[in-house]
C-alpha cells in the first residue's frame, strides 16, 4: 500500500496542539501546500469545491470547480507574469459529463465521456474557442491514512485517466473523504512519458 501513496502525500509532523481540518472549514477555505509548489486553497462555492492551485502565486491562476470535491466541471487558467509587460493569456473550460457522478468509494471505478468547451484570449487580441471530447476513467483505490500537521486523515488515492484525440494523461489525486476534497498530486503524460509530482506537505484551515 505504501507505494500507492508515493507522490501523493509527503508525511509531515506538526505541533502537539494540532488544529485538524474538518469539512466545516471549507466554508471559509482550506489551505494546502505541495512539494515544490505555491500554497493552494480549496473553498465551498455553489454546489462545488473550488480548488485554486496557484492561490499563492502572483499573476497566475489554476482554478478548478469539482462536484463532490473530485469531479471536475470547470477550469480557469490565467497567466500574466508580473515581471513582463503586455504578456497575458486567459482560458476558461466548461466540462459536461455523461451519466451521474457516483460517490467516491474505495475499490470502485467509473467510466464516462467528458465534453469540454473552451474559450481563450490573450495579448494577441484574437480570441479562440473550441470543443474536445475525452474518454475518462476514475479508479478509487483502497483507503489508507496519512499524517499532516500532526493530524491523521483518511485518504483515498484516485487515478483519473483522460484520453482524447491528441492527449492521454493520468491525474492522481489524494481524496480526503471526511473533507469532501481531492487535491491533485501527480500528472503522467503518457504520450511523452513525462511525470509531474507535487506531494502534499501541509493542510490547514484558512485564517
PDB file of C-alpha atoms in Angstrom:
ATOM      1  CA  UNK A   1       0.000   0.000   0.000  1.00  0.00           C
ATOM      2  CA  UNK A   2       2.836   2.410   0.681  1.00  0.00           C
ATOM      3  CA  UNK A   3       3.795   2.618  -2.974  1.00  0.00           C
ATOM      4  CA  UNK A   4       0.286   3.862  -3.792  1.00  0.00           C
ATOM      5  CA  UNK A   5       0.953   6.942  -1.691  1.00  0.00           C
ATOM      6  CA  UNK A   6       4.283   7.666  -3.367  1.00  0.00           C
ATOM      7  CA  UNK A   7       3.911  11.071  -4.950  1.00  0.00           C
ATOM      8  CA  UNK A   8       0.638  11.680  -3.124  1.00  0.00           C
ATOM      9  CA  UNK A   9       1.487  12.920   0.340  1.00  0.00           C
ATOM     10  CA  UNK A  10       4.783  13.857   1.928  1.00  0.00           C
ATOM     11  CA  UNK A  11       4.269  12.881   5.559  1.00  0.00           C
ATOM     12  CA  UNK A  12       4.749  15.818   7.889  1.00  0.00           C
ATOM     13  CA  UNK A  13       4.721  16.266  11.629  1.00  0.00           C
ATOM     14  CA  UNK A  14       3.146  19.147  13.491  1.00  0.00           C
ATOM     15  CA  UNK A  15       2.681  20.879  16.815  1.00  0.00           C
ATOM     16  CA  UNK A  16       1.367  18.979  19.788  1.00  0.00           C
ATOM     17  CA  UNK A  17      -1.856  21.011  19.784  1.00  0.00           C
ATOM     18  CA  UNK A  18      -2.607  20.459  16.095  1.00  0.00           C
ATOM     19  CA  UNK A  19      -5.649  22.154  14.589  1.00  0.00           C
ATOM     20  CA  UNK A  20      -7.055  19.450  12.342  1.00  0.00           C
ATOM     21  CA  UNK A  21      -9.063  20.406   9.270  1.00  0.00           C
ATOM     22  CA  UNK A  22     -12.754  19.441   9.076  1.00  0.00           C
ATOM     23  CA  UNK A  23     -15.346  19.687   6.320  1.00  0.00           C
ATOM     24  CA  UNK A  24     -16.828  22.761   8.025  1.00  0.00           C
ATOM     25  CA  UNK A  25     -13.577  24.620   7.302  1.00  0.00           C
ATOM     26  CA  UNK A  26     -14.323  24.509   3.561  1.00  0.00           C
ATOM     27  CA  UNK A  27     -16.891  27.261   4.081  1.00  0.00           C
ATOM     28  CA  UNK A  28     -14.144  29.844   4.541  1.00  0.00           C
ATOM     29  CA  UNK A  29     -11.326  27.942   2.883  1.00  0.00           C
ATOM     30  CA  UNK A  30      -8.710  25.260   3.400  1.00  0.00           C
ATOM     31  CA  UNK A  31      -5.071  25.954   2.524  1.00  0.00           C
ATOM     32  CA  UNK A  32      -2.705  23.258   1.313  1.00  0.00           C
ATOM     33  CA  UNK A  33       0.986  23.132   0.487  1.00  0.00           C
ATOM     34  CA  UNK A  34       2.521  20.899  -2.173  1.00  0.00           C
ATOM     35  CA  UNK A  35       6.149  19.954  -2.641  1.00  0.00           C
ATOM     36  CA  UNK A  36       7.922  22.421  -4.929  1.00  0.00           C
ATOM     37  CA  UNK A  37       4.777  24.482  -5.427  1.00  0.00           C
ATOM     38  CA  UNK A  38       2.939  27.505  -4.050  1.00  0.00           C
ATOM     39  CA  UNK A  39       0.148  27.430  -1.480  1.00  0.00           C
ATOM     40  CA  UNK A  40      -3.248  26.399  -2.813  1.00  0.00           C
ATOM     41  CA  UNK A  41      -6.759  26.928  -1.490  1.00  0.00           C
ATOM     42  CA  UNK A  42      -9.993  24.938  -1.599  1.00  0.00           C
ATOM     43  CA  UNK A  43     -13.333  26.531  -0.709  1.00  0.00           C
ATOM     44  CA  UNK A  44     -17.006  25.568  -0.945  1.00  0.00           C
ATOM     45  CA  UNK A  45     -18.788  27.517  -3.700  1.00  0.00           C
ATOM     46  CA  UNK A  46     -22.334  26.960  -5.021  1.00  0.00           C
ATOM     47  CA  UNK A  47     -22.501  23.174  -5.022  1.00  0.00           C
ATOM     48  CA  UNK A  48     -18.846  22.590  -5.872  1.00  0.00           C
ATOM     49  CA  UNK A  49     -15.472  22.713  -4.190  1.00  0.00           C
ATOM     50  CA  UNK A  50     -13.341  25.358  -5.922  1.00  0.00           C
ATOM     51  CA  UNK A  51      -9.663  24.402  -5.863  1.00  0.00           C
ATOM     52  CA  UNK A  52      -7.127  27.110  -6.715  1.00  0.00           C
ATOM     53  CA  UNK A  53      -3.696  25.575  -7.124  1.00  0.00           C
ATOM     54  CA  UNK A  54      -1.972  28.935  -7.691  1.00  0.00           C
ATOM     55  CA  UNK A  55      -3.667  30.775  -4.829  1.00  0.00           C
ATOM     56  CA  UNK A  56      -0.280  31.910  -3.502  1.00  0.00           C
ATOM     57  CA  UNK A  57       1.171  32.938  -6.888  1.00  0.00           C
ATOM     58  CA  UNK A  58       1.120  36.463  -8.274  1.00  0.00           C
ATOM     59  CA  UNK A  59      -0.019  36.715 -11.883  1.00  0.00           C
ATOM     60  CA  UNK A  60      -1.125  33.083 -12.303  1.00  0.00           C
ATOM     61  CA  UNK A  61      -4.378  31.151 -11.819  1.00  0.00           C
ATOM     62  CA  UNK A  62      -5.078  27.422 -11.999  1.00  0.00           C
ATOM     63  CA  UNK A  63      -8.620  27.068 -10.645  1.00  0.00           C
ATOM     64  CA  UNK A  64     -10.975  24.108 -10.939  1.00  0.00           C
ATOM     65  CA  UNK A  65     -14.564  23.513  -9.835  1.00  0.00           C
ATOM     66  CA  UNK A  66     -15.128  19.996  -8.503  1.00  0.00           C
ATOM     67  CA  UNK A  67     -18.504  18.339  -7.820  1.00  0.00           C
ATOM     68  CA  UNK A  68     -18.241  16.202  -4.664  1.00  0.00           C
ATOM     69  CA  UNK A  69     -14.760  17.637  -4.478  1.00  0.00           C
ATOM     70  CA  UNK A  70     -13.444  15.256  -7.149  1.00  0.00           C
ATOM     71  CA  UNK A  71     -15.394  15.528 -10.455  1.00  0.00           C
ATOM     72  CA  UNK A  72     -14.143  18.490 -12.488  1.00  0.00           C
ATOM     73  CA  UNK A  73     -16.765  20.690 -14.190  1.00  0.00           C
ATOM     74  CA  UNK A  74     -14.922  23.968 -14.901  1.00  0.00           C
ATOM     75  CA  UNK A  75     -11.392  25.321 -15.236  1.00  0.00           C
ATOM     76  CA  UNK A  76      -9.823  28.740 -15.329  1.00  0.00           C
ATOM     77  CA  UNK A  77      -6.173  29.084 -16.383  1.00  0.00           C
ATOM     78  CA  UNK A  78      -4.620  32.550 -16.475  1.00  0.00           C
ATOM     79  CA  UNK A  79      -1.064  33.729 -16.952  1.00  0.00           C
ATOM     80  CA  UNK A  80       0.152  37.294 -16.574  1.00  0.00           C
ATOM     81  CA  UNK A  81       3.801  37.259 -15.466  1.00  0.00           C
ATOM     82  CA  UNK A  82       4.257  40.187 -13.076  1.00  0.00           C
ATOM     83  CA  UNK A  83       7.724  40.941 -14.454  1.00  0.00           C
ATOM     84  CA  UNK A  84       6.620  41.064 -18.120  1.00  0.00           C
ATOM     85  CA  UNK A  85       4.500  43.909 -19.507  1.00  0.00           C
ATOM     86  CA  UNK A  86       1.784  43.086 -22.040  1.00  0.00           C
ATOM     87  CA  UNK A  87       2.129  39.286 -21.968  1.00  0.00           C
ATOM     88  CA  UNK A  88      -1.019  37.549 -20.724  1.00  0.00           C
ATOM     89  CA  UNK A  89      -3.497  34.773 -21.533  1.00  0.00           C
ATOM     90  CA  UNK A  90      -6.790  33.513 -20.120  1.00  0.00           C
ATOM     91  CA  UNK A  91      -8.568  30.238 -20.873  1.00  0.00           C
ATOM     92  CA  UNK A  92     -11.905  29.044 -19.491  1.00  0.00           C
ATOM     93  CA  UNK A  93     -13.181  25.488 -19.899  1.00  0.00           C
ATOM     94  CA  UNK A  94     -16.653  24.087 -19.184  1.00  0.00           C
ATOM     95  CA  UNK A  95     -16.972  20.316 -18.795  1.00  0.00           C
ATOM     96  CA  UNK A  96     -20.157  18.272 -19.103  1.00  0.00           C
ATOM     97  CA  UNK A  97     -20.391  14.570 -18.334  1.00  0.00           C
ATOM     98  CA  UNK A  98     -22.499  11.616 -19.401  1.00  0.00           C
ATOM     99  CA  UNK A  99     -24.195   9.849 -16.507  1.00  0.00           C
ATOM    100  CA  UNK A 100     -24.407  10.565 -12.795  1.00  0.00           C
ATOM    101  CA  UNK A 101     -21.432  11.050 -10.542  1.00  0.00           C
ATOM    102  CA  UNK A 102     -21.076   8.119  -8.125  1.00  0.00           C
ATOM    103  CA  UNK A 103     -19.900   8.714  -4.553  1.00  0.00           C
ATOM    104  CA  UNK A 104     -16.130   8.211  -4.235  1.00  0.00           C
ATOM    105  CA  UNK A 105     -15.861   4.706  -2.790  1.00  0.00           C
ATOM    106  CA  UNK A 106     -12.644   2.710  -2.266  1.00  0.00           C
ATOM    107  CA  UNK A 107     -12.241  -0.216  -4.619  1.00  0.00           C
ATOM    108  CA  UNK A 108     -14.648   1.107  -7.261  1.00  0.00           C
ATOM    109  CA  UNK A 109     -14.349   2.788 -10.643  1.00  0.00           C
ATOM    110  CA  UNK A 110     -16.382   4.922 -13.037  1.00  0.00           C
ATOM    111  CA  UNK A 111     -16.119   5.484 -16.762  1.00  0.00           C
ATOM    112  CA  UNK A 112     -17.715   8.325 -18.681  1.00  0.00           C
ATOM    113  CA  UNK A 113     -17.379  10.706 -21.598  1.00  0.00           C
ATOM    114  CA  UNK A 114     -16.447  14.324 -20.865  1.00  0.00           C
ATOM    115  CA  UNK A 115     -17.317  17.035 -23.387  1.00  0.00           C
ATOM    116  CA  UNK A 116     -15.340  20.240 -22.987  1.00  0.00           C
ATOM    117  CA  UNK A 117     -15.948  23.702 -24.422  1.00  0.00           C
ATOM    118  CA  UNK A 118     -13.123  26.206 -24.080  1.00  0.00           C
ATOM    119  CA  UNK A 119     -12.512  29.858 -24.853  1.00  0.00           C
ATOM    120  CA  UNK A 120      -9.143  31.584 -24.829  1.00  0.00           C
ATOM    121  CA  UNK A 121      -7.985  35.173 -25.166  1.00  0.00           C
ATOM    122  CA  UNK A 122      -4.512  36.658 -24.929  1.00  0.00           C
ATOM    123  CA  UNK A 123      -2.348  39.662 -25.733  1.00  0.00           C
ATOM    124  CA  UNK A 124      -2.681  38.989 -29.487  1.00  0.00           C
ATOM    125  CA  UNK A 125      -6.277  40.237 -29.412  1.00  0.00           C
ATOM    126  CA  UNK A 126      -7.534  37.213 -31.375  1.00  0.00           C
ATOM    127  CA  UNK A 127      -9.978  35.134 -29.300  1.00  0.00           C
ATOM    128  CA  UNK A 128     -10.122  31.376 -29.827  1.00  0.00           C
ATOM    129  CA  UNK A 129     -12.644  28.727 -28.912  1.00  0.00           C
ATOM    130  CA  UNK A 130     -13.121  25.020 -29.409  1.00  0.00           C
ATOM    131  CA  UNK A 131     -14.586  21.718 -28.270  1.00  0.00           C
ATOM    132  CA  UNK A 132     -12.989  18.434 -27.269  1.00  0.00           C
ATOM    133  CA  UNK A 133     -14.262  15.041 -26.171  1.00  0.00           C
ATOM    134  CA  UNK A 134     -12.486  12.736 -23.750  1.00  0.00           C
ATOM    135  CA  UNK A 135     -12.939   9.192 -22.569  1.00  0.00           C
ATOM    136  CA  UNK A 136     -12.385   9.373 -18.805  1.00  0.00           C
ATOM    137  CA  UNK A 137     -11.942   6.608 -16.240  1.00  0.00           C
ATOM    138  CA  UNK A 138     -11.890   7.090 -12.468  1.00  0.00           C
ATOM    139  CA  UNK A 139     -10.269   4.494 -10.217  1.00  0.00           C
ATOM    140  CA  UNK A 140     -10.741   4.804  -6.452  1.00  0.00           C
ATOM    141  CA  UNK A 141      -8.026   2.789  -4.724  1.00  0.00           C
ATOM    142  CA  UNK A 142      -8.018   1.294  -1.223  1.00  0.00           C
ATOM    143  CA  UNK A 143      -8.373   3.791   1.613  1.00  0.00           C
ATOM    144  CA  UNK A 144      -5.352   4.468   3.783  1.00  0.00           C
ATOM    145  CA  UNK A 145      -4.216   7.059   6.330  1.00  0.00           C
ATOM    146  CA  UNK A 146      -1.744   9.945   6.246  1.00  0.00           C
ATOM    147  CA  UNK A 147      -0.456  12.429   8.813  1.00  0.00           C
ATOM    148  CA  UNK A 148      -0.246  16.126   8.007  1.00  0.00           C
ATOM    149  CA  UNK A 149       0.478  18.850  10.547  1.00  0.00           C
ATOM    150  CA  UNK A 150       0.143  16.414  13.447  1.00  0.00           C
ATOM    151  CA  UNK A 151      -3.290  15.190  12.291  1.00  0.00           C
ATOM    152  CA  UNK A 152      -4.271  11.829  10.857  1.00  0.00           C
ATOM    153  CA  UNK A 153      -6.571  11.843   7.818  1.00  0.00           C
ATOM    154  CA  UNK A 154      -8.245   9.062   5.867  1.00  0.00           C
ATOM    155  CA  UNK A 155      -7.158   9.235   2.224  1.00  0.00           C
ATOM    156  CA  UNK A 156      -8.469   7.529  -0.914  1.00  0.00           C
ATOM    157  CA  UNK A 157      -5.911   7.661  -3.759  1.00  0.00           C
ATOM    158  CA  UNK A 158      -7.719   8.440  -7.025  1.00  0.00           C
ATOM    159  CA  UNK A 159      -6.422   7.920 -10.547  1.00  0.00           C
ATOM    160  CA  UNK A 160      -8.219   9.747 -13.365  1.00  0.00           C
ATOM    161  CA  UNK A 161      -7.200   8.946 -16.934  1.00  0.00           C
ATOM    162  CA  UNK A 162      -8.185  11.382 -19.700  1.00  0.00           C
ATOM    163  CA  UNK A 163      -7.926  10.078 -23.269  1.00  0.00           C
ATOM    164  CA  UNK A 164      -8.587  12.453 -26.149  1.00  0.00           C
ATOM    165  CA  UNK A 165      -7.732  12.763 -29.813  1.00  0.00           C
ATOM    166  CA  UNK A 166      -4.337  14.331 -29.125  1.00  0.00           C
ATOM    167  CA  UNK A 167      -3.754  13.647 -25.434  1.00  0.00           C
ATOM    168  CA  UNK A 168      -3.513  10.837 -22.891  1.00  0.00           C
ATOM    169  CA  UNK A 169      -2.937  11.777 -19.260  1.00  0.00           C
ATOM    170  CA  UNK A 170      -3.412  10.245 -15.824  1.00  0.00           C
ATOM    171  CA  UNK A 171      -4.062  12.622 -12.949  1.00  0.00           C
ATOM    172  CA  UNK A 172      -3.544  11.274  -9.449  1.00  0.00           C
ATOM    173  CA  UNK A 173      -5.363  12.869  -6.516  1.00  0.00           C
ATOM    174  CA  UNK A 174      -5.438  12.414  -2.771  1.00  0.00           C
ATOM    175  CA  UNK A 175      -9.129  12.410  -1.812  1.00  0.00           C
ATOM    176  CA  UNK A 176      -9.967  13.206   1.820  1.00  0.00           C
ATOM    177  CA  UNK A 177     -13.430  11.643   2.360  1.00  0.00           C
ATOM    178  CA  UNK A 178     -14.015  13.393   5.687  1.00  0.00           C
ATOM    179  CA  UNK A 179     -13.459  16.752   3.959  1.00  0.00           C
ATOM    180  CA  UNK A 180     -15.026  16.019   0.570  1.00  0.00           C
ATOM    181  CA  UNK A 181     -11.859  17.304  -1.086  1.00  0.00           C
ATOM    182  CA  UNK A 182      -9.437  15.899  -3.679  1.00  0.00           C
ATOM    183  CA  UNK A 183      -6.029  17.509  -4.262  1.00  0.00           C
ATOM    184  CA  UNK A 184      -4.021  16.712  -7.379  1.00  0.00           C
ATOM    185  CA  UNK A 185      -0.587  15.321  -6.614  1.00  0.00           C
ATOM    186  CA  UNK A 186       0.738  13.846  -9.847  1.00  0.00           C
ATOM    187  CA  UNK A 187       0.205  14.036 -13.610  1.00  0.00           C
ATOM    188  CA  UNK A 188       1.564  11.437 -16.033  1.00  0.00           C
ATOM    189  CA  UNK A 189       1.738  12.421 -19.712  1.00  0.00           C
ATOM    190  CA  UNK A 190       1.591   9.064 -21.476  1.00  0.00           C
ATOM    191  CA  UNK A 191       2.441  10.376 -24.958  1.00  0.00           C
ATOM    192  CA  UNK A 192       5.772  11.808 -23.782  1.00  0.00           C
ATOM    193  CA  UNK A 193       6.488   9.761 -20.675  1.00  0.00           C
ATOM    194  CA  UNK A 194       6.855  12.899 -18.538  1.00  0.00           C
ATOM    195  CA  UNK A 195       5.635  12.846 -14.930  1.00  0.00           C
ATOM    196  CA  UNK A 196       4.973  15.892 -12.742  1.00  0.00           C
ATOM    197  CA  UNK A 197       4.734  15.179  -9.000  1.00  0.00           C
ATOM    198  CA  UNK A 198       3.655  17.535  -6.203  1.00  0.00           C
ATOM    199  CA  UNK A 199       3.221  15.650  -2.921  1.00  0.00           C
ATOM    200  CA  UNK A 200       1.140  17.326  -0.231  1.00  0.00           C
ATOM    201  CA  UNK A 201       3.196  18.710   2.656  1.00  0.00           C
ATOM    202  CA  UNK A 202       0.648  20.790   4.585  1.00  0.00           C
ATOM    203  CA  UNK A 203      -3.085  21.140   5.209  1.00  0.00           C
ATOM    204  CA  UNK A 204      -4.760  23.769   7.392  1.00  0.00           C
ATOM    205  CA  UNK A 205      -7.861  25.928   7.745  1.00  0.00           C
ATOM    206  CA  UNK A 206      -7.619  29.411   6.244  1.00  0.00           C
ATOM    207  CA  UNK A 207      -7.257  32.139   8.879  1.00  0.00           C
TER     208      UNK A 207
END
